[in-house]
JSON list of C-alpha atoms in Angstrom, two decimals:
[
{"chain": "A", "resi": 1, "resn": "GLU", "atom": "CA", "xyz": [4.89, 288.16, -101.89]},
{"chain": "A", "resi": 2, "resn": "LEU", "atom": "CA", "xyz": [4.71, 285.51, -99.43]},
{"chain": "A", "resi": 3, "resn": "LYS", "atom": "CA", "xyz": [0.51, 285.24, -97.86]},
{"chain": "A", "resi": 4, "resn": "VAL", "atom": "CA", "xyz": [-0.36, 283.87, -95.14]},
{"chain": "A", "resi": 5, "resn": "GLU", "atom": "CA", "xyz": [-4.07, 283.48, -94.60]},
{"chain": "A", "resi": 6, "resn": "GLN", "atom": "CA", "xyz": [-5.69, 282.34, -91.33]},
{"chain": "A", "resi": 7, "resn": "ASN", "atom": "CA", "xyz": [-9.80, 281.57, -91.47]},
{"chain": "A", "resi": 8, "resn": "PRO", "atom": "CA", "xyz": [-11.83, 282.31, -90.09]},
{"chain": "A", "resi": 9, "resn": "LEU", "atom": "CA", "xyz": [-10.59, 285.82, -88.27]},
{"chain": "A", "resi": 10, "resn": "PHE", "atom": "CA", "xyz": [-13.70, 285.80, -85.85]},
{"chain": "A", "resi": 11, "resn": "LEU", "atom": "CA", "xyz": [-14.69, 282.72, -84.44]},
{"chain": "A", "resi": 12, "resn": "SER", "atom": "CA", "xyz": [-17.64, 282.46, -82.02]},
{"chain": "A", "resi": 13, "resn": "MET", "atom": "CA", "xyz": [-17.97, 279.23, -80.17]},
{"chain": "A", "resi": 14, "resn": "GLN", "atom": "CA", "xyz": [-20.31, 277.68, -77.28]},
{"chain": "A", "resi": 15, "resn": "GLU", "atom": "CA", "xyz": [-18.24, 275.81, -74.63]},
{"chain": "A", "resi": 16, "resn": "GLY", "atom": "CA", "xyz": [-18.11, 272.07, -75.34]},
{"chain": "A", "resi": 17, "resn": "LYS", "atom": "CA", "xyz": [-18.16, 272.39, -79.09]},
{"chain": "A", "resi": 18, "resn": "ASN", "atom": "CA", "xyz": [-15.27, 271.65, -81.61]},
{"chain": "A", "resi": 19, "resn": "TYR", "atom": "CA", "xyz": [-13.70, 273.84, -84.08]},
{"chain": "A", "resi": 20, "resn": "THR", "atom": "CA", "xyz": [-10.78, 274.21, -86.46]},
{"chain": "A", "resi": 21, "resn": "ILE", "atom": "CA", "xyz": [-8.76, 277.07, -87.73]},
{"chain": "A", "resi": 22, "resn": "TYR", "atom": "CA", "xyz": [-7.08, 276.98, -90.93]},
{"chain": "A", "resi": 23, "resn": "CYS", "atom": "CA", "xyz": [-3.66, 278.45, -92.03]},
{"chain": "A", "resi": 24, "resn": "ASN", "atom": "CA", "xyz": [-2.59, 278.86, -95.47]},
{"chain": "A", "resi": 25, "resn": "TYR", "atom": "CA", "xyz": [0.60, 279.84, -97.17]},
{"chain": "A", "resi": 26, "resn": "SER", "atom": "CA", "xyz": [1.87, 280.55, -100.11]},
{"chain": "A", "resi": 27, "resn": "THR", "atom": "CA", "xyz": [5.71, 279.68, -100.29]},
{"chain": "A", "resi": 28, "resn": "THR", "atom": "CA", "xyz": [7.17, 276.69, -99.49]},
{"chain": "A", "resi": 29, "resn": "SER", "atom": "CA", "xyz": [8.26, 276.25, -95.86]},
{"chain": "A", "resi": 30, "resn": "ASP", "atom": "CA", "xyz": [8.57, 273.31, -93.29]},
{"chain": "A", "resi": 31, "resn": "ARG", "atom": "CA", "xyz": [8.13, 275.41, -90.42]},
{"chain": "A", "resi": 32, "resn": "LEU", "atom": "CA", "xyz": [4.90, 276.58, -88.78]},
{"chain": "A", "resi": 33, "resn": "TYR", "atom": "CA", "xyz": [4.12, 278.02, -85.30]},
{"chain": "A", "resi": 34, "resn": "TRP", "atom": "CA", "xyz": [1.19, 278.51, -83.72]},
{"chain": "A", "resi": 35, "resn": "TYR", "atom": "CA", "xyz": [0.95, 281.41, -80.91]},
{"chain": "A", "resi": 36, "resn": "ARG", "atom": "CA", "xyz": [-1.58, 282.32, -78.93]},
{"chain": "A", "resi": 37, "resn": "GLN", "atom": "CA", "xyz": [-2.02, 286.53, -77.25]},
{"chain": "A", "resi": 38, "resn": "ASP", "atom": "CA", "xyz": [-4.61, 287.44, -75.08]},
{"chain": "A", "resi": 39, "resn": "PRO", "atom": "CA", "xyz": [-5.81, 291.47, -74.94]},
{"chain": "A", "resi": 40, "resn": "GLY", "atom": "CA", "xyz": [-2.74, 293.60, -74.69]},
{"chain": "A", "resi": 41, "resn": "LYS", "atom": "CA", "xyz": [-0.39, 290.27, -73.91]},
{"chain": "A", "resi": 42, "resn": "SER", "atom": "CA", "xyz": [2.85, 289.22, -75.54]},
{"chain": "A", "resi": 43, "resn": "LEU", "atom": "CA", "xyz": [2.82, 286.00, -77.62]},
{"chain": "A", "resi": 44, "resn": "GLU", "atom": "CA", "xyz": [3.14, 282.43, -75.89]},
{"chain": "A", "resi": 45, "resn": "SER", "atom": "CA", "xyz": [4.04, 280.01, -78.44]},
{"chain": "A", "resi": 46, "resn": "LEU", "atom": "CA", "xyz": [1.53, 276.92, -78.34]},
{"chain": "A", "resi": 47, "resn": "PHE", "atom": "CA", "xyz": [3.08, 274.88, -80.96]},
{"chain": "A", "resi": 48, "resn": "VAL", "atom": "CA", "xyz": [6.21, 274.41, -83.59]},
{"chain": "A", "resi": 49, "resn": "LEU", "atom": "CA", "xyz": [5.73, 272.31, -86.31]},
{"chain": "A", "resi": 50, "resn": "LEU", "atom": "CA", "xyz": [8.68, 271.37, -88.29]},
{"chain": "A", "resi": 51, "resn": "SER", "atom": "CA", "xyz": [7.98, 268.98, -90.75]},
{"chain": "A", "resi": 52, "resn": "ASN", "atom": "CA", "xyz": [5.18, 267.36, -92.99]},
{"chain": "A", "resi": 53, "resn": "GLY", "atom": "CA", "xyz": [2.79, 265.42, -91.09]},
{"chain": "A", "resi": 54, "resn": "ALA", "atom": "CA", "xyz": [3.72, 267.06, -88.12]},
{"chain": "A", "resi": 55, "resn": "VAL", "atom": "CA", "xyz": [1.01, 266.69, -85.60]},
{"chain": "A", "resi": 56, "resn": "LYS", "atom": "CA", "xyz": [1.42, 268.14, -82.02]},
{"chain": "A", "resi": 57, "resn": "GLN", "atom": "CA", "xyz": [-1.18, 268.20, -79.07]},
{"chain": "A", "resi": 58, "resn": "GLU", "atom": "CA", "xyz": [-1.37, 270.07, -75.76]},
{"chain": "A", "resi": 59, "resn": "GLY", "atom": "CA", "xyz": [-4.27, 269.63, -73.99]},
{"chain": "A", "resi": 60, "resn": "ARG", "atom": "CA", "xyz": [-7.92, 270.62, -75.86]},
{"chain": "A", "resi": 61, "resn": "LEU", "atom": "CA", "xyz": [-5.66, 272.03, -79.03]},
{"chain": "A", "resi": 62, "resn": "MET", "atom": "CA", "xyz": [-4.30, 270.09, -81.58]},
{"chain": "A", "resi": 63, "resn": "ALA", "atom": "CA", "xyz": [-2.41, 271.67, -84.40]},
{"chain": "A", "resi": 64, "resn": "SER", "atom": "CA", "xyz": [-1.03, 269.62, -87.32]},
{"chain": "A", "resi": 65, "resn": "LEU", "atom": "CA", "xyz": [1.08, 270.81, -90.53]},
{"chain": "A", "resi": 66, "resn": "ASP", "atom": "CA", "xyz": [0.73, 269.43, -94.21]},
{"chain": "A", "resi": 67, "resn": "THR", "atom": "CA", "xyz": [3.85, 270.66, -96.40]},
{"chain": "A", "resi": 68, "resn": "LYS", "atom": "CA", "xyz": [2.95, 269.64, -99.79]},
{"chain": "A", "resi": 69, "resn": "ALA", "atom": "CA", "xyz": [-0.94, 271.12, -99.24]},
{"chain": "A", "resi": 70, "resn": "ARG", "atom": "CA", "xyz": [0.60, 274.15, -97.28]},
{"chain": "A", "resi": 71, "resn": "LEU", "atom": "CA", "xyz": [-1.95, 274.30, -94.92]},
{"chain": "A", "resi": 72, "resn": "SER", "atom": "CA", "xyz": [-1.88, 273.90, -90.99]},
{"chain": "A", "resi": 73, "resn": "THR", "atom": "CA", "xyz": [-5.27, 273.71, -89.00]},
{"chain": "A", "resi": 74, "resn": "LEU", "atom": "CA", "xyz": [-5.44, 273.81, -84.92]},
{"chain": "A", "resi": 75, "resn": "HIS", "atom": "CA", "xyz": [-8.36, 271.58, -83.98]},
{"chain": "A", "resi": 76, "resn": "ILE", "atom": "CA", "xyz": [-10.12, 272.79, -80.68]},
{"chain": "A", "resi": 77, "resn": "THR", "atom": "CA", "xyz": [-11.60, 270.16, -78.84]},
{"chain": "A", "resi": 78, "resn": "ALA", "atom": "CA", "xyz": [-14.76, 270.75, -75.98]},
{"chain": "A", "resi": 79, "resn": "ALA", "atom": "CA", "xyz": [-13.51, 274.54, -75.91]},
{"chain": "A", "resi": 80, "resn": "VAL", "atom": "CA", "xyz": [-13.56, 276.56, -72.96]},
{"chain": "A", "resi": 81, "resn": "HIS", "atom": "CA", "xyz": [-13.80, 279.97, -71.63]},
{"chain": "A", "resi": 82, "resn": "ASP", "atom": "CA", "xyz": [-9.86, 279.70, -71.27]},
{"chain": "A", "resi": 83, "resn": "LEU", "atom": "CA", "xyz": [-9.48, 279.26, -74.45]},
{"chain": "A", "resi": 84, "resn": "SER", "atom": "CA", "xyz": [-10.81, 282.93, -75.58]},
{"chain": "A", "resi": 85, "resn": "ALA", "atom": "CA", "xyz": [-7.35, 284.54, -77.23]},
{"chain": "A", "resi": 86, "resn": "THR", "atom": "CA", "xyz": [-6.25, 285.32, -80.03]},
{"chain": "A", "resi": 87, "resn": "TYR", "atom": "CA", "xyz": [-4.38, 282.61, -82.40]},
{"chain": "A", "resi": 88, "resn": "PHE", "atom": "CA", "xyz": [-1.88, 283.33, -84.63]},
{"chain": "A", "resi": 89, "resn": "CYS", "atom": "CA", "xyz": [-0.12, 281.33, -87.23]},
{"chain": "A", "resi": 90, "resn": "ALA", "atom": "CA", "xyz": [3.40, 282.06, -88.22]},
{"chain": "A", "resi": 91, "resn": "VAL", "atom": "CA", "xyz": [5.45, 281.06, -91.49]},
{"chain": "A", "resi": 92, "resn": "ASP", "atom": "CA", "xyz": [9.40, 281.07, -91.26]},
{"chain": "A", "resi": 93, "resn": "VAL", "atom": "CA", "xyz": [10.48, 281.97, -94.18]},
{"chain": "A", "resi": 94, "resn": "GLY", "atom": "CA", "xyz": [13.79, 280.36, -93.50]},
{"chain": "A", "resi": 95, "resn": "GLY", "atom": "CA", "xyz": [16.73, 280.94, -95.43]},
{"chain": "A", "resi": 96, "resn": "SER", "atom": "CA", "xyz": [20.00, 282.48, -93.52]},
{"chain": "A", "resi": 97, "resn": "GLN", "atom": "CA", "xyz": [18.41, 285.26, -92.12]},
{"chain": "A", "resi": 98, "resn": "GLY", "atom": "CA", "xyz": [15.32, 283.43, -89.86]},
{"chain": "A", "resi": 99, "resn": "ASN", "atom": "CA", "xyz": [11.45, 285.54, -90.64]},
{"chain": "A", "resi": 100, "resn": "LEU", "atom": "CA", "xyz": [8.40, 285.04, -89.57]},
{"chain": "A", "resi": 101, "resn": "ILE", "atom": "CA", "xyz": [5.27, 285.88, -91.19]},
{"chain": "A", "resi": 102, "resn": "PHE", "atom": "CA", "xyz": [2.33, 285.80, -89.35]},
{"chain": "A", "resi": 103, "resn": "GLY", "atom": "CA", "xyz": [-1.36, 285.47, -90.56]},
{"chain": "A", "resi": 104, "resn": "LYS", "atom": "CA", "xyz": [-3.64, 288.24, -89.36]},
{"chain": "A", "resi": 105, "resn": "GLY", "atom": "CA", "xyz": [-5.07, 285.66, -86.53]},
{"chain": "A", "resi": 106, "resn": "THR", "atom": "CA", "xyz": [-8.25, 284.44, -85.40]},
{"chain": "A", "resi": 107, "resn": "LYS", "atom": "CA", "xyz": [-10.22, 286.03, -82.55]},
{"chain": "A", "resi": 108, "resn": "LEU", "atom": "CA", "xyz": [-11.47, 282.73, -80.10]},
{"chain": "A", "resi": 109, "resn": "SER", "atom": "CA", "xyz": [-14.56, 283.66, -78.06]},
{"chain": "A", "resi": 110, "resn": "VAL", "atom": "CA", "xyz": [-15.89, 280.78, -75.77]},
{"chain": "A", "resi": 111, "resn": "LYS", "atom": "CA", "xyz": [-19.37, 281.30, -74.39]},
{"chain": "A", "resi": 112, "resn": "PRO", "atom": "CA", "xyz": [-20.76, 279.12, -71.86]},
{"chain": "B", "resi": 1, "resn": "ASP", "atom": "CA", "xyz": [16.68, 281.60, -67.71]},
{"chain": "B", "resi": 2, "resn": "THR", "atom": "CA", "xyz": [14.48, 280.84, -70.59]},
{"chain": "B", "resi": 3, "resn": "GLU", "atom": "CA", "xyz": [12.88, 284.16, -70.97]},
{"chain": "B", "resi": 4, "resn": "VAL", "atom": "CA", "xyz": [12.97, 287.31, -73.19]},
{"chain": "B", "resi": 5, "resn": "THR", "atom": "CA", "xyz": [13.17, 290.56, -70.88]},
{"chain": "B", "resi": 6, "resn": "GLN", "atom": "CA", "xyz": [11.70, 293.69, -72.16]},
{"chain": "B", "resi": 7, "resn": "THR", "atom": "CA", "xyz": [11.79, 296.67, -70.62]},
{"chain": "B", "resi": 8, "resn": "PRO", "atom": "CA", "xyz": [10.11, 299.30, -70.17]},
{"chain": "B", "resi": 9, "resn": "LYS", "atom": "CA", "xyz": [6.44, 297.24, -70.03]},
{"chain": "B", "resi": 10, "resn": "HIS", "atom": "CA", "xyz": [4.98, 301.13, -71.21]},
{"chain": "B", "resi": 11, "resn": "LEU", "atom": "CA", "xyz": [6.37, 304.01, -72.52]},
{"chain": "B", "resi": 12, "resn": "VAL", "atom": "CA", "xyz": [4.87, 307.33, -73.16]},
{"chain": "B", "resi": 13, "resn": "MET", "atom": "CA", "xyz": [6.68, 310.13, -75.10]},
{"chain": "B", "resi": 14, "resn": "GLY", "atom": "CA", "xyz": [6.79, 312.87, -76.96]},
{"chain": "B", "resi": 15, "resn": "MET", "atom": "CA", "xyz": [7.28, 313.55, -80.22]},
{"chain": "B", "resi": 16, "resn": "THR", "atom": "CA", "xyz": [10.44, 315.29, -79.50]},
{"chain": "B", "resi": 17, "resn": "ASN", "atom": "CA", "xyz": [11.74, 312.82, -76.93]},
{"chain": "B", "resi": 18, "resn": "LYS", "atom": "CA", "xyz": [14.37, 310.54, -77.46]},
{"chain": "B", "resi": 19, "resn": "LYS", "atom": "CA", "xyz": [14.03, 307.22, -76.12]},
{"chain": "B", "resi": 20, "resn": "SER", "atom": "CA", "xyz": [15.07, 303.57, -76.31]},
{"chain": "B", "resi": 21, "resn": "LEU", "atom": "CA", "xyz": [13.58, 300.32, -75.41]},
{"chain": "B", "resi": 22, "resn": "LYS", "atom": "CA", "xyz": [15.42, 297.25, -74.03]},
{"chain": "B", "resi": 23, "resn": "CYS", "atom": "CA", "xyz": [15.68, 293.48, -74.69]},
{"chain": "B", "resi": 24, "resn": "GLU", "atom": "CA", "xyz": [17.47, 290.87, -73.04]},
{"chain": "B", "resi": 25, "resn": "GLN", "atom": "CA", "xyz": [18.40, 287.29, -73.15]},
{"chain": "B", "resi": 26, "resn": "HIS", "atom": "CA", "xyz": [20.62, 285.00, -71.26]},
{"chain": "B", "resi": 27, "resn": "MET", "atom": "CA", "xyz": [19.80, 281.73, -73.68]},
{"chain": "B", "resi": 28, "resn": "GLY", "atom": "CA", "xyz": [22.35, 281.37, -75.52]},
{"chain": "B", "resi": 29, "resn": "HIS", "atom": "CA", "xyz": [20.33, 282.76, -78.82]},
{"chain": "B", "resi": 30, "resn": "ARG", "atom": "CA", "xyz": [22.48, 284.19, -81.69]},
{"chain": "B", "resi": 31, "resn": "ALA", "atom": "CA", "xyz": [19.31, 285.98, -83.53]},
{"chain": "B", "resi": 32, "resn": "MET", "atom": "CA", "xyz": [17.52, 288.69, -82.18]},
{"chain": "B", "resi": 33, "resn": "TYR", "atom": "CA", "xyz": [14.19, 290.59, -83.71]},
{"chain": "B", "resi": 34, "resn": "TRP", "atom": "CA", "xyz": [12.15, 293.14, -83.55]},
{"chain": "B", "resi": 35, "resn": "TYR", "atom": "CA", "xyz": [8.50, 293.26, -83.75]},
{"chain": "B", "resi": 36, "resn": "LYS", "atom": "CA", "xyz": [6.21, 296.01, -84.00]},
{"chain": "B", "resi": 37, "resn": "GLN", "atom": "CA", "xyz": [2.43, 294.95, -83.64]},
{"chain": "B", "resi": 38, "resn": "LYS", "atom": "CA", "xyz": [-0.78, 297.70, -83.96]},
{"chain": "B", "resi": 39, "resn": "ALA", "atom": "CA", "xyz": [-3.67, 296.76, -82.10]},
{"chain": "B", "resi": 40, "resn": "LYS", "atom": "CA", "xyz": [-5.72, 294.29, -83.61]},
{"chain": "B", "resi": 41, "resn": "LYS", "atom": "CA", "xyz": [-3.33, 293.50, -86.27]},
{"chain": "B", "resi": 42, "resn": "PRO", "atom": "CA", "xyz": [-0.29, 290.84, -86.33]},
{"chain": "B", "resi": 43, "resn": "PRO", "atom": "CA", "xyz": [2.98, 291.65, -85.80]},
{"chain": "B", "resi": 44, "resn": "GLU", "atom": "CA", "xyz": [5.27, 293.03, -88.25]},
{"chain": "B", "resi": 45, "resn": "LEU", "atom": "CA", "xyz": [8.72, 292.61, -88.21]},
{"chain": "B", "resi": 46, "resn": "MET", "atom": "CA", "xyz": [11.13, 295.41, -88.34]},
{"chain": "B", "resi": 47, "resn": "PHE", "atom": "CA", "xyz": [14.54, 293.90, -87.53]},
{"chain": "B", "resi": 48, "resn": "VAL", "atom": "CA", "xyz": [16.72, 291.22, -87.24]},
{"chain": "B", "resi": 49, "resn": "TYR", "atom": "CA", "xyz": [20.47, 290.71, -85.91]},
{"chain": "B", "resi": 50, "resn": "SER", "atom": "CA", "xyz": [22.17, 287.91, -86.45]},
{"chain": "B", "resi": 51, "resn": "TYR", "atom": "CA", "xyz": [25.21, 286.93, -84.17]},
{"chain": "B", "resi": 52, "resn": "GLU", "atom": "CA", "xyz": [25.27, 290.22, -83.19]},
{"chain": "B", "resi": 53, "resn": "LYS", "atom": "CA", "xyz": [25.35, 291.65, -87.01]},
{"chain": "B", "resi": 54, "resn": "LEU", "atom": "CA", "xyz": [21.88, 293.53, -88.45]},
{"chain": "B", "resi": 55, "resn": "SER", "atom": "CA", "xyz": [20.68, 291.16, -91.29]},
{"chain": "B", "resi": 56, "resn": "ILE", "atom": "CA", "xyz": [17.55, 292.27, -92.02]},
{"chain": "B", "resi": 57, "resn": "ASN", "atom": "CA", "xyz": [15.82, 295.84, -92.05]},
{"chain": "B", "resi": 58, "resn": "GLU", "atom": "CA", "xyz": [12.22, 295.99, -93.16]},
{"chain": "B", "resi": 59, "resn": "SER", "atom": "CA", "xyz": [12.22, 299.30, -94.65]},
{"chain": "B", "resi": 60, "resn": "VAL", "atom": "CA", "xyz": [12.00, 300.97, -91.14]},
{"chain": "B", "resi": 61, "resn": "PRO", "atom": "CA", "xyz": [11.86, 304.83, -91.20]},
{"chain": "B", "resi": 62, "resn": "SER", "atom": "CA", "xyz": [15.36, 306.04, -89.55]},
{"chain": "B", "resi": 63, "resn": "ARG", "atom": "CA", "xyz": [13.26, 307.58, -86.49]},
{"chain": "B", "resi": 64, "resn": "PHE", "atom": "CA", "xyz": [13.99, 303.90, -85.25]},
{"chain": "B", "resi": 65, "resn": "SER", "atom": "CA", "xyz": [17.63, 303.04, -84.83]},
{"chain": "B", "resi": 66, "resn": "PRO", "atom": "CA", "xyz": [18.08, 299.02, -83.48]},
{"chain": "B", "resi": 67, "resn": "GLU", "atom": "CA", "xyz": [21.64, 298.30, -81.54]},
{"chain": "B", "resi": 68, "resn": "CYS", "atom": "CA", "xyz": [23.04, 295.34, -80.83]},
{"chain": "B", "resi": 69, "resn": "PRO", "atom": "CA", "xyz": [25.78, 295.80, -78.00]},
{"chain": "B", "resi": 70, "resn": "ASN", "atom": "CA", "xyz": [26.51, 292.13, -77.48]},
{"chain": "B", "resi": 71, "resn": "SER", "atom": "CA", "xyz": [24.85, 288.74, -78.00]},
{"chain": "B", "resi": 72, "resn": "SER", "atom": "CA", "xyz": [22.27, 289.05, -74.98]},
{"chain": "B", "resi": 73, "resn": "LEU", "atom": "CA", "xyz": [21.46, 292.49, -75.43]},
{"chain": "B", "resi": 74, "resn": "LEU", "atom": "CA", "xyz": [19.43, 294.74, -78.13]},
{"chain": "B", "resi": 75, "resn": "ASN", "atom": "CA", "xyz": [18.02, 298.01, -78.24]},
{"chain": "B", "resi": 76, "resn": "LEU", "atom": "CA", "xyz": [15.91, 299.91, -79.93]},
{"chain": "B", "resi": 77, "resn": "HIS", "atom": "CA", "xyz": [16.74, 303.62, -80.24]},
{"chain": "B", "resi": 78, "resn": "LEU", "atom": "CA", "xyz": [13.40, 306.21, -80.75]},
{"chain": "B", "resi": 79, "resn": "HIS", "atom": "CA", "xyz": [13.68, 309.45, -81.81]},
{"chain": "B", "resi": 80, "resn": "ALA", "atom": "CA", "xyz": [11.36, 311.72, -83.34]},
{"chain": "B", "resi": 81, "resn": "LEU", "atom": "CA", "xyz": [8.27, 309.51, -83.30]},
{"chain": "B", "resi": 82, "resn": "GLN", "atom": "CA", "xyz": [4.80, 310.30, -84.86]},
{"chain": "B", "resi": 83, "resn": "PRO", "atom": "CA", "xyz": [1.90, 309.62, -83.08]},
{"chain": "B", "resi": 84, "resn": "GLU", "atom": "CA", "xyz": [1.45, 306.40, -85.85]},
{"chain": "B", "resi": 85, "resn": "ASP", "atom": "CA", "xyz": [3.80, 304.59, -84.18]},
{"chain": "B", "resi": 86, "resn": "SER", "atom": "CA", "xyz": [2.49, 304.06, -81.11]},
{"chain": "B", "resi": 87, "resn": "ALA", "atom": "CA", "xyz": [2.19, 300.08, -80.88]},
{"chain": "B", "resi": 88, "resn": "LEU", "atom": "CA", "xyz": [2.98, 297.36, -79.13]},
{"chain": "B", "resi": 89, "resn": "TYR", "atom": "CA", "xyz": [7.07, 296.75, -79.94]},
{"chain": "B", "resi": 90, "resn": "LEU", "atom": "CA", "xyz": [8.07, 292.86, -79.12]},
{"chain": "B", "resi": 91, "resn": "CYS", "atom": "CA", "xyz": [10.92, 291.61, -78.82]},
{"chain": "B", "resi": 92, "resn": "ALA", "atom": "CA", "xyz": [11.83, 288.01, -79.88]},
{"chain": "B", "resi": 93, "resn": "SER", "atom": "CA", "xyz": [14.93, 285.51, -79.85]},
{"chain": "B", "resi": 94, "resn": "SER", "atom": "CA", "xyz": [15.61, 282.17, -81.48]},
{"chain": "B", "resi": 95, "resn": "GLN", "atom": "CA", "xyz": [18.80, 279.96, -81.20]},
{"chain": "B", "resi": 96, "resn": "ASP", "atom": "CA", "xyz": [20.02, 280.96, -84.71]},
{"chain": "B", "resi": 97, "resn": "PRO", "atom": "CA", "xyz": [19.01, 282.85, -87.65]},
{"chain": "B", "resi": 98, "resn": "GLN", "atom": "CA", "xyz": [17.40, 279.72, -89.62]},
{"chain": "B", "resi": 99, "resn": "GLY", "atom": "CA", "xyz": [14.40, 279.37, -88.19]},
{"chain": "B", "resi": 100, "resn": "ALA", "atom": "CA", "xyz": [15.86, 278.21, -84.22]},
{"chain": "B", "resi": 101, "resn": "GLN", "atom": "CA", "xyz": [15.60, 274.12, -84.77]},
{"chain": "B", "resi": 102, "resn": "ASP", "atom": "CA", "xyz": [13.23, 272.60, -82.84]},
{"chain": "B", "resi": 103, "resn": "TYR", "atom": "CA", "xyz": [12.97, 275.36, -80.10]},
{"chain": "B", "resi": 104, "resn": "GLY", "atom": "CA", "xyz": [11.09, 278.42, -82.57]},
{"chain": "B", "resi": 105, "resn": "TYR", "atom": "CA", "xyz": [11.49, 282.07, -81.49]},
{"chain": "B", "resi": 106, "resn": "THR", "atom": "CA", "xyz": [10.99, 282.76, -77.84]},
{"chain": "B", "resi": 107, "resn": "PHE", "atom": "CA", "xyz": [8.63, 286.84, -77.74]},
{"chain": "B", "resi": 108, "resn": "GLY", "atom": "CA", "xyz": [9.07, 289.08, -74.92]},
{"chain": "B", "resi": 109, "resn": "SER", "atom": "CA", "xyz": [6.12, 290.70, -73.01]},
{"chain": "B", "resi": 110, "resn": "GLY", "atom": "CA", "xyz": [6.37, 294.10, -74.95]},
{"chain": "B", "resi": 111, "resn": "THR", "atom": "CA", "xyz": [7.06, 297.52, -74.67]},
{"chain": "B", "resi": 112, "resn": "ARG", "atom": "CA", "xyz": [3.65, 299.36, -74.96]},
{"chain": "B", "resi": 113, "resn": "LEU", "atom": "CA", "xyz": [4.42, 302.69, -76.72]},
{"chain": "B", "resi": 114, "resn": "THR", "atom": "CA", "xyz": [2.50, 305.62, -77.00]},
{"chain": "B", "resi": 115, "resn": "VAL", "atom": "CA", "xyz": [3.43, 308.73, -78.86]},
{"chain": "B", "resi": 116, "resn": "VAL", "atom": "CA", "xyz": [1.51, 312.13, -77.72]}
]
């Protein structure tokens, strides 16, 4: 059974600080996605990582993928309050049917 | 058009009611998905349609009945639901079933369902 584990599950940060969210998964996959979800809202796509060594950056967020270690990271640089949300990583099981398996999510709270 | 549109946004239904959720996309995507998300939990896959055919049914109770009338439209018919079925129901689409190439999955805004 595929497992996708995120840590930490809860993260309280001060504005201006840096931190990393980790996403480990238990099966071979070279496609991993990061999503943001605000309370009561849908999923906003942040990053699509499609190969080993992929690194993508958007604003204060940077995501990377190491398929050999089965690890993806989401690094937050100089956090601001607007980044407060829940962040999910999701692994594409692949095959002919397409199927996303989500981690439990990391609830990020950025305080002034 | 780069959106997945879901209607209604909110739905309250009794346990004896029959209702339907609707999902529409006009991006030419050939795979469409229903996910269920309980509060403070990650989304869980319910159904996958690939080229308008049901390809995955993740052991979902028969009180949930999906339908894909055409490549742009996905419905979820609800009948005799239980209060524990209350959740956010998310529709998603991808360019093709094999993980959507470079574009990933596009999620709709969801329908928040409350069963009373």
